[in-house]
């Protein structure tokens, strides 16, 4: 470990969460079994991956498409489903303008199609369900966080978990039907009657941070870089320790 | 792997500068860092080289900027699949720092560490011979904080997670010691041309 070699520095990176990386090096065939529309721009894609080694909520995979001439395109995608032993996993993809891979998924893909995946990858953003989790996401940044919410629900966990999710409008709120009392949606352009419109602010975070669960919150922030910068600065300003904030940025 | 039904990919021209599995990000420069962007000003910044060296030392901003300048003009490659062509960084060759501290013959590897605590490991040979920089500028302007400003390591021939943002120091060792992402399953070296993305590649 680097403890012996690396001097103490002013800021700290949160410790890693141990996961097995044995499966990460191997490409496997994933067969599309179901497509569910979530919003006008986002859909969920369910795959059968029979030898999938399992994952922790927050982990991602690498996905590869292959053209007839051998050309390949690969991208990282967060896993949205909770880990289970069904041999299935789900991704939720935005239809990116001009997106080579997301474009194929949104306009061509149908059940029975096969793609290649490898993973799960990276334990840094993972949540094993063992610590209070304050989840802050925007747009499709909610995808890895939803895996955490779903695990929390599926296992009936009692460890505190809160989700603050920012979307432009109710229509664009991914997984809108699935949220419960753990979730506070924030709408930036258009909101339901009686709900204020505006970006995520200190006032949204204050009541959650004031709860102070035993051991404190582990914060998970996911979204565009602009959102990740904004949300992580709000958290730091509100007293959340910098080494208890994990960030996943969508490039 | 089988061909993906109905996938042709975007129109492509053969680009010999594109390593396998990468795509051209064009004008985009995605930000990828796991931690909160630190409030690190040039006045707060320092850079230290120690470990297996004859004369360990640290440089503050003015001292580092006083070293002879050196530019990198070329390409960068991120393990998340994007590459960026024809970028220009301004800084100081890492050779200039190593010439001062004089690595011992026993030094074979290095751990680069950031002011955030982020770490990444490199063979010493990847840091010498004009292949690594401490970069202060991008495209002729100060390096933006989210891209590692005021100063980052730049090792453009390896995947970009090796180019530690907010660089605080480099420690020379006689063995390889996995850094932050390497402990999280990434490859120990990360050569884009050999697609060394994850442990086992």
Tab-separated table of N, CA and C in Angstrom, chain A residues 73-162:
chain	number	residue	atom	x	y	z
A	73	UNK	N	-16.865	-0.087	-31.308
A	73	UNK	CA	-17.065	1.117	-30.497
A	73	UNK	C	-17.359	0.651	-29.087
A	74	UNK	N	-16.652	1.200	-28.127
A	74	UNK	CA	-16.895	0.782	-26.744
A	74	UNK	C	-17.070	1.975	-25.830
A	75	UNK	N	-17.935	1.806	-24.850
A	75	UNK	CA	-18.247	2.870	-23.891
A	75	UNK	C	-18.427	2.257	-22.502
A	76	UNK	N	-18.203	3.101	-21.487
A	76	UNK	CA	-18.504	2.709	-20.111
A	76	UNK	C	-19.934	3.105	-19.772
A	77	UNK	N	-20.669	2.220	-19.132
A	77	UNK	CA	-22.023	2.553	-18.673
A	77	UNK	C	-22.227	2.063	-17.239
A	78	UNK	N	-22.871	2.890	-16.451
A	78	UNK	CA	-23.219	2.485	-15.088
A	78	UNK	C	-24.324	1.439	-15.129
A	79	UNK	N	-24.298	0.556	-14.167
A	79	UNK	CA	-25.323	-0.478	-14.052
A	79	UNK	C	-26.452	0.068	-13.180
A	80	UNK	N	-27.688	-0.057	-13.655
A	80	UNK	CA	-28.814	0.518	-12.914
A	80	UNK	C	-29.549	-0.505	-12.057
A	81	UNK	N	-29.376	-1.779	-12.369
A	81	UNK	CA	-30.094	-2.796	-11.595
A	81	UNK	C	-29.341	-3.115	-10.307
A	82	UNK	N	-30.086	-3.550	-9.310
A	82	UNK	CA	-29.456	-4.034	-8.087
A	82	UNK	C	-28.845	-5.394	-8.377
A	83	UNK	N	-27.750	-5.712	-7.704
A	83	UNK	CA	-27.191	-7.044	-7.913
A	83	UNK	C	-28.176	-8.115	-7.455
A	84	UNK	N	-28.311	-9.155	-8.254
A	84	UNK	CA	-29.115	-10.303	-7.838
A	84	UNK	C	-28.523	-11.526	-8.514
A	85	UNK	N	-29.128	-12.657	-8.319
A	85	UNK	CA	-28.525	-13.870	-8.876
A	85	UNK	C	-29.304	-14.379	-10.082
A	86	UNK	N	-29.959	-13.445	-10.796
A	86	UNK	CA	-30.800	-13.865	-11.913
A	86	UNK	C	-30.024	-14.006	-13.212
A	87	UNK	N	-28.735	-13.602	-13.223
A	87	UNK	CA	-27.980	-13.630	-14.468
A	87	UNK	C	-28.385	-12.519	-15.420
A	88	UNK	N	-29.021	-11.490	-14.870
A	88	UNK	CA	-29.433	-10.338	-15.676
A	88	UNK	C	-28.873	-9.052	-15.077
A	89	UNK	N	-28.717	-8.065	-15.913
A	89	UNK	CA	-28.392	-6.728	-15.425
A	89	UNK	C	-29.049	-5.720	-16.350
A	90	UNK	N	-29.170	-4.473	-15.850
A	90	UNK	CA	-29.818	-3.433	-16.652
A	90	UNK	C	-28.952	-2.184	-16.733
A	91	UNK	N	-29.048	-1.522	-17.883
A	91	UNK	CA	-28.414	-0.223	-18.104
A	91	UNK	C	-29.531	0.749	-18.483
A	92	UNK	N	-29.358	2.020	-18.161
A	92	UNK	CA	-30.279	3.040	-18.633
A	92	UNK	C	-29.466	4.057	-19.411
A	93	UNK	N	-29.828	4.225	-20.680
A	93	UNK	CA	-29.025	5.062	-21.577
A	93	UNK	C	-29.815	6.252	-22.076
A	94	UNK	N	-29.201	7.432	-21.974
A	94	UNK	CA	-29.714	8.617	-22.644
A	94	UNK	C	-29.455	8.480	-24.129
A	95	UNK	N	-30.351	9.049	-24.932
A	95	UNK	CA	-30.071	9.117	-26.360
A	95	UNK	C	-29.231	10.362	-26.614
A	96	UNK	N	-27.923	10.181	-26.691
A	96	UNK	CA	-27.000	11.302	-26.890
A	96	UNK	C	-27.069	11.747	-28.354
A	97	UNK	N	-27.127	13.065	-28.598
A	97	UNK	CA	-27.142	13.574	-29.977
A	97	UNK	C	-25.894	13.089	-30.714
A	98	UNK	N	-26.092	12.413	-31.825
A	98	UNK	CA	-24.956	11.914	-32.593
A	98	UNK	C	-24.238	10.767	-31.913
A	99	UNK	N	-24.829	10.226	-30.845
A	99	UNK	CA	-24.169	9.163	-30.087
A	99	UNK	C	-24.077	7.885	-30.905
A	100	UNK	N	-22.885	7.394	-31.072
A	100	UNK	CA	-22.667	6.241	-31.922
A	100	UNK	C	-23.234	4.972	-31.279
A	101	UNK	N	-23.006	4.812	-29.984
A	101	UNK	CA	-23.467	3.607	-29.293
A	101	UNK	C	-24.885	3.807	-28.759
A	102	UNK	N	-25.130	4.938	-28.094
A	102	UNK	CA	-26.491	5.169	-27.581
A	102	UNK	C	-27.468	5.283	-28.746
A	103	UNK	N	-27.011	5.813	-29.876
A	103	UNK	CA	-27.862	5.915	-31.065
A	103	UNK	C	-28.292	4.541	-31.551
A	104	UNK	N	-27.357	3.591	-31.555
A	104	UNK	CA	-27.708	2.225	-31.961
A	104	UNK	C	-28.751	1.651	-31.007
A	105	UNK	N	-28.533	1.849	-29.722
A	105	UNK	CA	-29.480	1.297	-28.739
A	105	UNK	C	-30.873	1.894	-28.913
A	106	UNK	N	-30.943	3.193	-29.155
A	106	UNK	CA	-32.250	3.845	-29.200
A	106	UNK	C	-32.964	3.682	-30.530
A	107	UNK	N	-32.241	3.388	-31.612
A	107	UNK	CA	-32.914	3.324	-32.913
A	107	UNK	C	-32.871	1.939	-33.548
A	108	UNK	N	-31.965	1.079	-33.138
A	108	UNK	CA	-31.800	-0.212	-33.815
A	108	UNK	C	-32.057	-1.418	-32.910
A	109	UNK	N	-31.642	-1.311	-31.660
A	109	UNK	CA	-31.593	-2.495	-30.793
A	109	UNK	C	-32.982	-3.101	-30.584
A	110	UNK	N	-33.027	-4.417	-30.497
A	110	UNK	CA	-34.273	-5.098	-30.160
A	110	UNK	C	-33.911	-6.374	-29.411
A	111	UNK	N	-34.869	-6.904	-28.656
A	111	UNK	CA	-34.579	-8.108	-27.873
A	111	UNK	C	-34.001	-9.214	-28.753
A	112	UNK	N	-33.014	-9.897	-28.236
A	112	UNK	CA	-32.331	-10.937	-28.986
A	112	UNK	C	-30.966	-10.488	-29.493
A	113	UNK	N	-30.758	-9.174	-29.587
A	113	UNK	CA	-29.459	-8.674	-30.040
A	113	UNK	C	-28.378	-9.001	-29.018
A	114	UNK	N	-27.185	-9.231	-29.558
A	114	UNK	CA	-26.050	-9.539	-28.685
A	114	UNK	C	-25.000	-8.442	-28.760
A	115	UNK	N	-24.485	-8.069	-27.598
A	115	UNK	CA	-23.377	-7.128	-27.511
A	115	UNK	C	-22.325	-7.757	-26.602
A	116	UNK	N	-21.158	-7.135	-26.508
A	116	UNK	CA	-20.109	-7.642	-25.625
A	116	UNK	C	-19.964	-6.716	-24.426
A	117	UNK	N	-19.798	-7.324	-23.254
A	117	UNK	CA	-19.567	-6.523	-22.046
A	117	UNK	C	-18.403	-7.124	-21.260
A	118	UNK	N	-17.742	-6.260	-20.515
A	118	UNK	CA	-16.755	-6.735	-19.541
A	118	UNK	C	-16.938	-5.958	-18.248
A	119	UNK	N	-16.719	-6.635	-17.143
A	119	UNK	CA	-16.907	-5.961	-15.867
A	119	UNK	C	-17.371	-6.927	-14.795
A	120	UNK	N	-17.783	-6.456	-13.635
A	120	UNK	CA	-17.958	-5.045	-13.278
A	120	UNK	C	-16.613	-4.366	-13.060
A	121	UNK	N	-16.604	-3.035	-13.218
A	121	UNK	CA	-15.377	-2.264	-13.147
A	121	UNK	C	-15.435	-1.237	-12.022
A	122	UNK	N	-14.289	-1.031	-11.404
A	122	UNK	CA	-14.049	0.021	-10.419
A	122	UNK	C	-14.904	-0.110	-9.161
A	123	UNK	N	-14.228	-0.188	-8.032
A	123	UNK	CA	-14.941	-0.273	-6.764
A	123	UNK	C	-15.090	1.064	-6.081
A	124	UNK	N	-14.549	2.114	-6.680
A	124	UNK	CA	-14.492	3.390	-5.967
A	124	UNK	C	-15.866	3.975	-5.679
A	125	UNK	N	-16.752	3.901	-6.679
A	125	UNK	CA	-18.068	4.525	-6.538
A	125	UNK	C	-19.100	3.542	-5.978
A	126	UNK	N	-18.635	2.376	-5.578
A	126	UNK	CA	-19.558	1.331	-5.148
A	126	UNK	C	-20.112	1.597	-3.745
A	127	UNK	N	-21.326	1.129	-3.531
A	127	UNK	CA	-21.954	1.179	-2.199
A	127	UNK	C	-22.387	-0.235	-1.826
A	128	UNK	N	-21.717	-0.825	-0.838
A	128	UNK	CA	-22.045	-2.212	-0.485
A	128	UNK	C	-23.282	-2.340	0.400
A	129	UNK	N	-23.905	-1.234	0.760
A	129	UNK	CA	-25.093	-1.293	1.592
A	129	UNK	C	-24.787	-1.294	3.075
A	130	UNK	N	-23.564	-0.912	3.405
A	130	UNK	CA	-23.109	-1.044	4.790
A	130	UNK	C	-22.963	0.283	5.516
A	131	UNK	N	-23.256	1.416	4.853
A	131	UNK	CA	-23.031	2.714	5.484
A	131	UNK	C	-24.112	3.687	5.023
A	132	UNK	N	-24.449	4.678	5.866
A	132	UNK	CA	-25.460	5.653	5.451
A	132	UNK	C	-25.044	6.323	4.153
A	133	UNK	N	-25.957	6.387	3.203
A	133	UNK	CA	-25.620	6.879	1.871
A	133	UNK	C	-26.469	8.075	1.507
A	134	UNK	N	-25.796	9.174	1.181
A	134	UNK	CA	-26.460	10.377	0.687
A	134	UNK	C	-26.153	10.462	-0.803
A	135	UNK	N	-27.166	10.221	-1.620
A	135	UNK	CA	-26.981	10.115	-3.061
A	135	UNK	C	-27.468	11.392	-3.733
A	136	UNK	N	-26.633	11.956	-4.588
A	136	UNK	CA	-26.971	13.209	-5.256
A	136	UNK	C	-26.678	13.040	-6.739
A	137	UNK	N	-27.750	13.090	-7.546
A	137	UNK	CA	-27.548	12.852	-8.974
A	137	UNK	C	-28.343	13.822	-9.822
A	138	UNK	N	-27.945	13.947	-11.070
A	138	UNK	CA	-28.675	14.801	-12.017
A	138	UNK	C	-28.755	14.099	-13.362
A	139	UNK	N	-29.923	14.222	-14.010
A	139	UNK	CA	-30.106	13.609	-15.318
A	139	UNK	C	-29.844	12.122	-15.247
A	140	UNK	N	-29.068	11.611	-16.214
A	140	UNK	CA	-28.781	10.182	-16.195
A	140	UNK	C	-27.733	9.835	-15.132
A	141	UNK	N	-27.252	10.832	-14.407
A	141	UNK	CA	-26.371	10.577	-13.264
A	141	UNK	C	-27.063	9.804	-12.157
A	142	UNK	N	-28.373	9.698	-12.254
A	142	UNK	CA	-29.099	8.947	-11.228
A	142	UNK	C	-28.970	7.429	-11.445
A	143	UNK	N	-28.473	7.036	-12.605
A	143	UNK	CA	-28.461	5.600	-12.941
A	143	UNK	C	-27.707	4.739	-11.916
A	144	UNK	N	-26.440	5.021	-11.601
A	144	UNK	CA	-25.764	4.169	-10.613
A	144	UNK	C	-26.366	4.303	-9.217
A	145	UNK	N	-26.954	5.473	-8.940
A	145	UNK	CA	-27.573	5.697	-7.631
A	145	UNK	C	-28.837	4.856	-7.486
A	146	UNK	N	-29.539	4.663	-8.620
A	146	UNK	CA	-30.760	3.847	-8.578
A	146	UNK	C	-30.434	2.410	-8.223
A	147	UNK	N	-29.271	1.940	-8.658
A	147	UNK	CA	-28.871	0.589	-8.277
A	147	UNK	C	-28.771	0.474	-6.752
A	148	UNK	N	-28.298	1.561	-6.120
A	148	UNK	CA	-28.184	1.578	-4.664
A	148	UNK	C	-29.566	1.603	-4.005
A	149	UNK	N	-30.444	2.454	-4.534
A	149	UNK	CA	-31.813	2.535	-3.989
A	149	UNK	C	-32.502	1.175	-4.118
A	150	UNK	N	-32.322	0.552	-5.275
A	150	UNK	CA	-32.983	-0.741	-5.504
A	150	UNK	C	-32.436	-1.826	-4.582
A	151	UNK	N	-31.120	-1.787	-4.329
A	151	UNK	CA	-30.547	-2.767	-3.393
A	151	UNK	C	-31.111	-2.543	-1.996
A	152	UNK	N	-31.155	-1.273	-1.595
A	152	UNK	CA	-31.661	-0.907	-0.275
A	152	UNK	C	-33.071	-1.457	-0.085
A	153	UNK	N	-33.873	-1.288	-1.135
A	153	UNK	CA	-35.272	-1.734	-1.076
A	153	UNK	C	-35.367	-3.265	-1.125
A	154	UNK	N	-34.619	-3.865	-2.039
A	154	UNK	CA	-34.736	-5.317	-2.237
A	154	UNK	C	-34.320	-6.092	-0.985
A	155	UNK	N	-33.314	-5.561	-0.295
A	155	UNK	CA	-32.837	-6.266	0.892
A	155	UNK	C	-33.519	-5.781	2.167
A	156	UNK	N	-34.365	-4.785	2.064
A	156	UNK	CA	-35.000	-4.235	3.257
A	156	UNK	C	-33.986	-3.669	4.234
A	157	UNK	N	-32.958	-3.011	3.701
A	157	UNK	CA	-31.899	-2.478	4.564
A	157	UNK	C	-32.438	-1.349	5.434
A	158	UNK	N	-31.894	-1.238	6.626
A	158	UNK	CA	-32.334	-0.177	7.532
A	158	UNK	C	-31.305	0.949	7.629
A	159	UNK	N	-30.133	0.752	7.072
A	159	UNK	CA	-29.122	1.811	7.082
A	159	UNK	C	-29.692	3.000	6.291
A	160	UNK	N	-29.551	4.244	6.833
A	160	UNK	CA	-30.168	5.398	6.165
A	160	UNK	C	-29.680	5.591	4.731
A	161	UNK	N	-30.599	5.960	3.872
A	161	UNK	CA	-30.279	6.239	2.468
A	161	UNK	C	-31.209	7.341	1.982
A	162	UNK	N	-30.643	8.376	1.403
A	162	UNK	CA	-31.427	9.483	0.845
A	162	UNK	C	-30.957	9.740	-0.571
